[in-house]
Coordinates of C-alpha atoms in Angstrom, one line a residue:
Chain D
M1 CA 13.0 9.9 -8.2
G2 CA 11.7 9.9 -11.8
S3 CA 11.4 6.2 -11.8
Q4 CA 9.0 6.2 -8.8
S5 CA 6.7 8.7 -10.7
Y6 CA 7.2 6.6 -13.8
Y7 CA 5.9 3.6 -12.0
Y8 CA 2.7 5.4 -11.0
Q9 CA 2.2 6.8 -14.5
S10 CA 2.8 3.3 -16.1
R11 CA -0.2 2.0 -14.1
I12 CA -2.6 4.8 -15.1
P13 CA -3.7 3.2 -18.4
I14 CA -4.3 -0.1 -16.5
K15 CA -6.4 1.9 -14.0
D16 CA -8.3 3.6 -16.9
A17 CA -8.9 0.2 -18.5
A18 CA -10.4 -0.9 -15.2
I19 CA -12.8 2.1 -15.5
L20 CA -13.7 1.1 -19.1
V21 CA -14.6 -2.3 -17.7
R22 CA -17.2 -0.6 -15.4
S23 CA -19.1 1.3 -18.1
E24 CA -21.9 0.0 -20.2
D25 CA -22.2 3.3 -22.1
P26 CA -20.3 3.4 -25.4
L27 CA -20.1 7.2 -25.4
F28 CA -18.5 7.1 -21.9
R29 CA -16.0 4.5 -23.1
L30 CA -15.2 6.5 -26.2
A31 CA -14.4 9.6 -24.1
W32 CA -12.4 7.6 -21.5
R33 CA -10.6 5.5 -24.0
K34 CA -8.8 8.6 -25.2
R35 CA -6.9 8.6 -21.8
I36 CA -5.4 5.2 -22.6
L37 CA -4.4 6.4 -26.1
D38 CA -2.8 9.5 -24.7
H39 CA -0.7 7.4 -22.3
D40 CA 0.1 4.5 -24.5
G41 CA 0.5 6.3 -27.8
D42 CA -0.8 5.2 -31.2
G43 CA 2.1 3.1 -32.3
A44 CA 3.7 5.9 -34.2
K45 CA 3.6 9.1 -32.0
P46 CA 5.0 8.5 -28.5
G47 CA 2.4 8.5 -25.7
G48 CA 2.7 9.9 -22.2
I49 CA 4.5 6.8 -20.8
E50 CA 7.2 7.1 -23.4
K51 CA 7.7 10.7 -22.5
W52 CA 8.0 9.7 -18.9
L53 CA 10.6 7.1 -19.8
R54 CA 12.6 9.9 -21.6
L55 CA 12.3 12.0 -18.5
V56 CA 13.7 9.1 -16.5
E57 CA 16.6 8.8 -18.9
A58 CA 17.2 12.5 -18.7
T59 CA 17.8 12.0 -15.0
G60 CA 20.6 9.6 -15.8
L61 CA 18.7 6.3 -15.1
A62 CA 18.6 3.5 -17.5
R63 CA 15.2 3.0 -19.2
E64 CA 15.4 -0.8 -18.6
L65 CA 15.6 -0.2 -14.8
A66 CA 12.4 1.8 -14.9
L67 CA 10.6 -0.7 -17.2
R68 CA 11.6 -3.6 -15.0
G69 CA 10.4 -1.7 -11.9
D70 CA 13.8 -2.1 -10.2
G71 CA 14.2 -0.1 -7.1
I72 CA 10.5 1.0 -6.8
L73 CA 9.6 1.7 -3.2
P74 CA 7.3 -1.0 -1.8
A75 CA 5.1 1.7 -0.4
T76 CA 4.7 3.2 -3.9
R77 CA 3.7 -0.3 -5.2
F78 CA 1.2 -0.8 -2.4
A79 CA -0.4 2.7 -2.9
V80 CA -0.6 2.3 -6.7
Q81 CA -2.2 -1.2 -6.3
A82 CA -4.7 0.3 -3.9
Y83 CA -5.7 2.8 -6.7
V84 CA -6.1 0.0 -9.3
D85 CA -8.1 -2.0 -6.8
F86 CA -10.2 0.9 -5.9
V87 CA -11.4 1.6 -9.4
S88 CA -11.8 -2.1 -10.0
T89 CA -14.0 -2.9 -7.1
R90 CA -16.0 0.3 -6.3
S91 CA -18.9 1.7 -8.3
H92 CA -18.4 3.3 -11.7
L93 CA -19.3 6.7 -10.0
E94 CA -16.6 6.3 -7.4
A95 CA -14.0 5.1 -10.0
V96 CA -14.5 8.2 -12.1
A97 CA -14.6 10.5 -9.1
S98 CA -11.3 9.2 -7.9
S99 CA -9.7 10.7 -11.0
L100 CA -10.8 14.2 -10.1
T101 CA -7.5 15.0 -8.3
E102 CA -6.5 16.0 -11.8
L103 CA -8.7 19.0 -11.6
F104 CA -6.2 20.6 -9.2
S105 CA -3.3 19.8 -11.5
K106 CA -4.1 22.8 -13.7
K107 CA -3.2 25.1 -10.9
T108 CA 0.1 23.5 -10.3
N109 CA 0.8 23.0 -14.0
C110 CA 2.7 19.9 -13.2
F111 CA 0.5 16.8 -12.8
A112 CA -1.2 14.0 -14.7
D113 CA -3.9 12.5 -12.6
G114 CA -1.7 13.7 -9.8
P115 CA -1.6 15.1 -6.3
P116 CA -3.9 18.0 -5.4
A117 CA -2.6 21.5 -5.3
R118 CA -2.7 21.7 -1.5
T119 CA -0.3 18.8 -1.3
L120 CA 2.3 20.8 -3.2
S121 CA 1.6 24.1 -1.4
L122 CA 3.1 22.7 1.8
A123 CA 6.6 23.7 2.5
R124 CA 7.5 20.0 3.0
R125 CA 6.8 19.4 -0.7
R126 CA 9.6 21.7 -1.9
S127 CA 11.9 18.9 -2.7
G128 CA 10.7 18.4 -6.2
L129 CA 8.7 15.3 -5.5
F130 CA 5.9 15.8 -8.0
H131 CA 4.5 14.3 -11.1
C132 CA 4.9 16.4 -14.2
R133 CA 2.0 16.9 -16.5
L134 CA 3.0 15.2 -19.7
T135 CA 0.0 13.3 -20.8
Q136 CA -3.3 14.9 -20.1
A137 CA -5.6 17.2 -22.0
P138 CA -7.7 19.7 -19.9
E139 CA -10.9 18.4 -21.5
D140 CA -10.4 15.0 -19.8
S141 CA -10.8 16.4 -16.3
E142 CA -13.7 18.6 -17.5
F143 CA -15.5 15.6 -18.9
A144 CA -14.9 13.6 -15.6
L145 CA -16.2 16.4 -13.5
A146 CA -19.3 17.0 -15.6
W147 CA -20.0 13.2 -15.6
V148 CA -19.7 12.9 -11.8
V149 CA -21.9 16.0 -11.3
K150 CA -24.5 14.5 -13.6
H151 CA -24.5 11.0 -12.1
A152 CA -24.2 11.8 -8.4
H153 CA -27.9 12.3 -8.0
T154 CA -28.5 11.6 -4.3
R155 CA -26.7 12.9 -1.2
T156 CA -25.4 9.4 -0.7
E157 CA -23.9 9.3 -4.1
Q158 CA -22.4 12.7 -3.7
D159 CA -20.8 11.5 -0.4
L160 CA -19.4 8.5 -2.2
A161 CA -17.9 10.7 -4.9
H162 CA -16.4 12.9 -2.2
A163 CA -15.0 9.9 -0.3
A164 CA -13.5 8.6 -3.5
L165 CA -11.7 11.8 -4.1
R166 CA -10.4 11.8 -0.6
A167 CA -9.3 8.1 -0.9
K168 CA -7.4 9.1 -4.0
C169 CA -5.7 11.9 -2.1
D170 CA -4.6 9.3 0.5
I171 CA -3.1 7.3 -2.3
L172 CA -1.1 10.2 -3.7
W173 CA -0.1 11.5 -0.3
A174 CA 1.2 8.1 0.7
Q175 CA 3.4 8.0 -2.4
L176 CA 4.8 11.5 -1.7
D177 CA 5.5 10.7 1.9
A178 CA 7.3 7.5 1.1
L179 CA 9.5 9.4 -1.4
Y180 CA 10.2 12.1 1.1
F181 CA 11.0 9.6 3.9
S182 CA 13.3 7.6 1.6
Y183 CA 15.2 10.4 -0.2
V184 CA 14.8 13.6 1.8
N185 CA 14.2 13.3 5.5
P186 CA 15.3 11.1 7.2
G187 CA 16.5 9.8 3.8
W188 CA 16.3 6.1 4.5
P189 CA 15.4 4.1 1.4
P190 CA 14.3 0.6 2.4
P191 CA 16.3 -2.5 1.3
G192 CA 16.0 -3.2 -2.4
A193 CA 14.9 0.3 -3.3
F194 CA 16.8 2.7 -5.4
Q195 CA 19.8 4.1 -3.4
P196 CA 21.0 7.5 -4.5
A197 CA 24.7 8.2 -4.9
K198 CA 26.1 9.8 -1.8
E199 CA 26.8 13.5 -2.2
S200 CA 30.4 14.3 -1.7
Chain M
M1 CA 1.0 4.1 17.8
G2 CA -0.8 1.1 19.3
S3 CA -3.8 1.5 17.1
Q4 CA -1.6 1.2 13.9
S5 CA -0.3 -2.1 15.2
Y6 CA -3.7 -3.1 16.2
Y7 CA -4.9 -2.6 12.7
Y8 CA -2.3 -4.9 11.3
Q9 CA -3.0 -7.5 14.0
S10 CA -6.8 -7.3 13.4
R11 CA -6.2 -8.4 9.7
I12 CA -4.0 -11.4 10.6
P13 CA -6.9 -13.8 11.1
I14 CA -8.4 -12.7 7.8
K15 CA -5.0 -13.4 6.2
D16 CA -4.9 -16.8 7.9
A17 CA -8.4 -17.6 6.7
A18 CA -7.1 -16.8 3.1
I19 CA -4.4 -19.4 3.7
L20 CA -7.0 -21.9 4.8
V21 CA -8.8 -21.3 1.6
R22 CA -5.7 -22.3 -0.3
S23 CA -5.2 -25.7 1.3
E24 CA -6.9 -29.0 0.3
D25 CA -5.2 -30.8 3.2
P26 CA -7.4 -31.2 6.3
L27 CA -4.3 -31.8 8.5
F28 CA -2.8 -28.5 7.3
R29 CA -6.1 -26.7 7.9
L30 CA -6.3 -28.2 11.4
A31 CA -2.8 -26.9 12.3
W32 CA -3.3 -23.5 10.7
R33 CA -6.8 -23.0 12.1
K34 CA -5.3 -22.7 15.5
R35 CA -3.8 -19.3 14.5
I36 CA -7.3 -17.9 13.9
L37 CA -8.5 -19.3 17.2
D38 CA -5.5 -17.8 19.0
H39 CA -6.2 -14.4 17.5
D40 CA -10.0 -14.4 17.7
G41 CA -10.4 -16.3 21.0
D42 CA -12.9 -19.0 21.7
G43 CA -15.8 -16.8 22.8
A44 CA -14.9 -17.2 26.5
K45 CA -11.1 -16.7 26.8
P46 CA -9.9 -13.5 25.1
G47 CA -7.8 -14.0 22.0
G48 CA -4.8 -12.0 20.8
I49 CA -6.9 -9.3 19.2
E50 CA -8.7 -8.6 22.4
K51 CA -5.3 -8.3 24.2
W52 CA -4.2 -5.8 21.5
L53 CA -7.3 -3.8 22.1
R54 CA -6.5 -3.7 25.9
L55 CA -3.0 -2.6 25.0
V56 CA -4.4 0.2 22.9
E57 CA -6.6 1.3 25.8
A58 CA -3.6 1.2 28.1
T59 CA -2.0 3.8 25.9
G60 CA -5.0 6.1 26.5
L61 CA -6.9 5.6 23.2
A62 CA -10.5 4.6 23.1
R63 CA -11.2 1.0 22.0
E64 CA -13.9 2.2 19.6
L65 CA -11.5 4.4 17.7
A66 CA -9.2 1.4 17.1
L67 CA -12.2 -0.8 16.2
R68 CA -13.5 1.7 13.7
G69 CA -10.0 2.1 12.2
D70 CA -10.0 5.9 12.8
G71 CA -6.8 7.6 12.2
I72 CA -5.0 4.6 10.6
L73 CA -2.3 5.7 8.3
P74 CA -3.3 5.1 4.6
A75 CA 0.2 3.6 4.0
T76 CA -0.5 1.0 6.8
R77 CA -3.8 0.1 5.1
F78 CA -2.2 -0.3 1.7
A79 CA 0.6 -2.5 3.1
V80 CA -1.8 -4.7 5.1
Q81 CA -4.0 -5.0 2.1
A82 CA -1.0 -6.0 0.0
Y83 CA -0.4 -8.8 2.5
V84 CA -4.0 -10.1 2.4
D85 CA -3.9 -9.9 -1.4
F86 CA -0.5 -11.7 -1.5
V87 CA -1.7 -14.8 0.4
S88 CA -5.0 -14.7 -1.5
T89 CA -3.5 -14.7 -5.0
R90 CA -0.2 -16.5 -4.7
S91 CA 0.4 -20.2 -4.4
H92 CA -0.2 -22.0 -1.1
L93 CA 3.6 -22.4 -0.7
E94 CA 4.2 -18.7 -1.1
A95 CA 1.3 -17.8 1.2
V96 CA 2.8 -20.0 4.0
A97 CA 6.3 -18.9 3.3
S98 CA 5.2 -15.2 3.7
S99 CA 4.4 -16.0 7.4
L100 CA 8.0 -17.0 8.1
T101 CA 9.0 -13.5 9.3
E102 CA 7.6 -14.8 12.6
L103 CA 10.7 -17.1 12.9
F104 CA 12.7 -14.0 13.7
S105 CA 10.3 -12.8 16.3
K106 CA 11.6 -15.2 18.9
K107 CA 14.9 -13.4 19.0
T108 CA 13.3 -10.0 19.5
N109 CA 10.7 -11.5 21.9
C110 CA 8.2 -9.0 20.7
F111 CA 6.3 -9.9 17.6
A112 CA 3.4 -11.8 16.3
D113 CA 3.9 -12.5 12.6
G114 CA 5.9 -9.4 12.8
P115 CA 9.0 -7.7 11.4
P116 CA 12.3 -9.6 11.2
A117 CA 15.0 -9.1 13.8
R118 CA 17.2 -7.2 11.5
T119 CA 14.6 -4.6 11.1
L120 CA 14.7 -3.9 14.8
S121 CA 18.4 -4.1 15.2
L122 CA 18.8 -0.9 13.2
A123 CA 19.3 2.2 15.3
R124 CA 16.5 3.8 13.5
R125 CA 14.0 1.4 15.0
R126 CA 14.8 2.6 18.5
S127 CA 11.6 4.5 18.7
G128 CA 9.4 1.7 20.0
L129 CA 7.7 1.0 16.7
F130 CA 7.2 -2.7 17.0
H131 CA 4.6 -5.3 17.3
C132 CA 4.5 -7.1 20.7
R133 CA 4.2 -10.8 20.8
L134 CA 0.8 -11.4 22.3
T135 CA -0.7 -14.1 20.3
Q136 CA 1.6 -16.6 18.8
A137 CA 2.9 -20.0 20.1
P138 CA 6.4 -21.0 19.0
E139 CA 5.1 -24.3 17.5
D140 CA 3.2 -22.3 14.8
S141 CA 6.3 -20.9 13.2
E142 CA 8.1 -24.3 13.5
F143 CA 5.2 -25.9 11.7
A144 CA 5.2 -23.3 9.0
L145 CA 9.0 -23.7 8.5
A146 CA 8.8 -27.5 8.4
W147 CA 5.9 -27.3 5.9
V148 CA 7.8 -24.9 3.6
V149 CA 11.0 -27.0 3.7
K150 CA 9.0 -30.1 2.9
H151 CA 7.0 -28.6 0.0
A152 CA 9.6 -26.5 -1.7
H153 CA 11.0 -29.3 -3.7
T154 CA 12.6 -27.6 -6.7
R155 CA 14.9 -24.7 -6.9
T156 CA 12.1 -22.7 -8.5
E157 CA 9.9 -23.4 -5.5
Q158 CA 12.6 -22.5 -3.1
D159 CA 13.2 -19.2 -4.9
L160 CA 9.4 -18.5 -4.7
A161 CA 9.4 -19.2 -1.0
H162 CA 12.4 -16.9 -0.5
A163 CA 10.8 -14.2 -2.6
A164 CA 7.6 -14.5 -0.6
L165 CA 9.5 -13.9 2.6
R166 CA 11.2 -10.9 1.1
A167 CA 7.9 -9.5 -0.1
K168 CA 6.6 -9.9 3.5
C169 CA 9.6 -8.0 4.8
D170 CA 8.7 -5.2 2.4
I171 CA 5.2 -5.1 3.8
L172 CA 6.4 -4.9 7.4
W173 CA 9.1 -2.4 6.6
A174 CA 6.7 -0.1 4.8
Q175 CA 4.5 0.0 7.9
L176 CA 7.4 0.8 10.2
D177 CA 8.7 3.5 7.8
A178 CA 5.2 5.1 7.6
L179 CA 5.0 5.1 11.4
Y180 CA 8.4 6.6 11.7
F181 CA 7.7 9.3 9.1
S182 CA 4.4 10.3 10.7
Y183 CA 5.3 10.2 14.3
V184 CA 9.1 10.4 14.7
N185 CA 11.0 12.1 11.9
P186 CA 10.0 14.3 10.2
G187 CA 6.8 13.6 12.3
W188 CA 4.2 14.6 9.7
P189 CA 1.1 12.5 10.0
P190 CA -1.0 12.8 6.8
P191 CA -4.5 14.4 6.8
G192 CA -7.0 12.2 8.5
A193 CA -4.5 10.1 10.4
F194 CA -4.1 10.1 14.2
Q195 CA -2.5 13.4 15.4
P196 CA -0.5 13.1 18.6
A197 CA -0.9 15.7 21.3
K198 CA 1.9 18.3 21.0
E199 CA 4.5 17.9 23.7
S200 CA 4.7 21.0 25.9

């Protein structure tokens, strides 16, 4: 399932670039740019995406398959695209607020901009369908939270920030459910998606 | 599950309007416009969407809930949006070709621009997760097929048309899988989605 998570991770710097597009504040862009650097690396030191690729390889899958996006669940693609679209079309405040799911990743110790802790706490999540925290520094989520608190002045803005966080939870949840459906129970990957080897 | 299917159907005229946007040929637009009319009605006679709403009501759900989109599965929203985006951003040929799943609906007698017959033929689809044919005249799919055959001149264009049809199958399949996951097996609707009454 590493390649499904890789696909999500590989789109995170694109999402973060879409957030850069929304900001007219150089100081915000400076802080947020760090996320792209952490994911994409600096040309010498490998970034988070490269670490994900190595994780994919460690599961026995070819790096090229992950890079090409072979076998990615359509439901994963649709949810990830919904995330990129969300940050590209909503307000700057909503775009930043949608990243706040990462606040919960500290508790689970295994996420990068990933599902909220309550998602994992459910027994149905015991199958190892999660995103490991390979890329993100704690100060990033602290910055995002402080920025949202500072910029959500009115009740309407606070409601928008809250709704953005919920929308992001829907996006993560849909990915986990699609993985579970395809590879755990009932275990029916759709045509064209990665087909696991049958257990003997 | 009627409201999930209603949501998909309610976006079909928007998708068809996006196809109208792509065409510079008044004769094509005249033929395709009929689809919007069939769905939206003419102001006097109810169109296909109104018939869907009555079907939703017949299942015991309030029309207002369906109209507001309450309880729609996020995965359904993401897949439907992927369809609207597909026809909005791809070539006119690909946009029209993506509608050709309706060709298979004649065999199942129960689709409007809906899943291919092979989807239904699987045992796993026996749960009644399908779109009933309430809106579409057979001549629409004949027109679309003839148009695609006429305009896909080169092998590249034919491959694009084929890929568009496959992409549409992914979109429909993802909706059916999300429904099955949420309401059949394992039967776990995500937070915020429609929760069926427990059977006693």
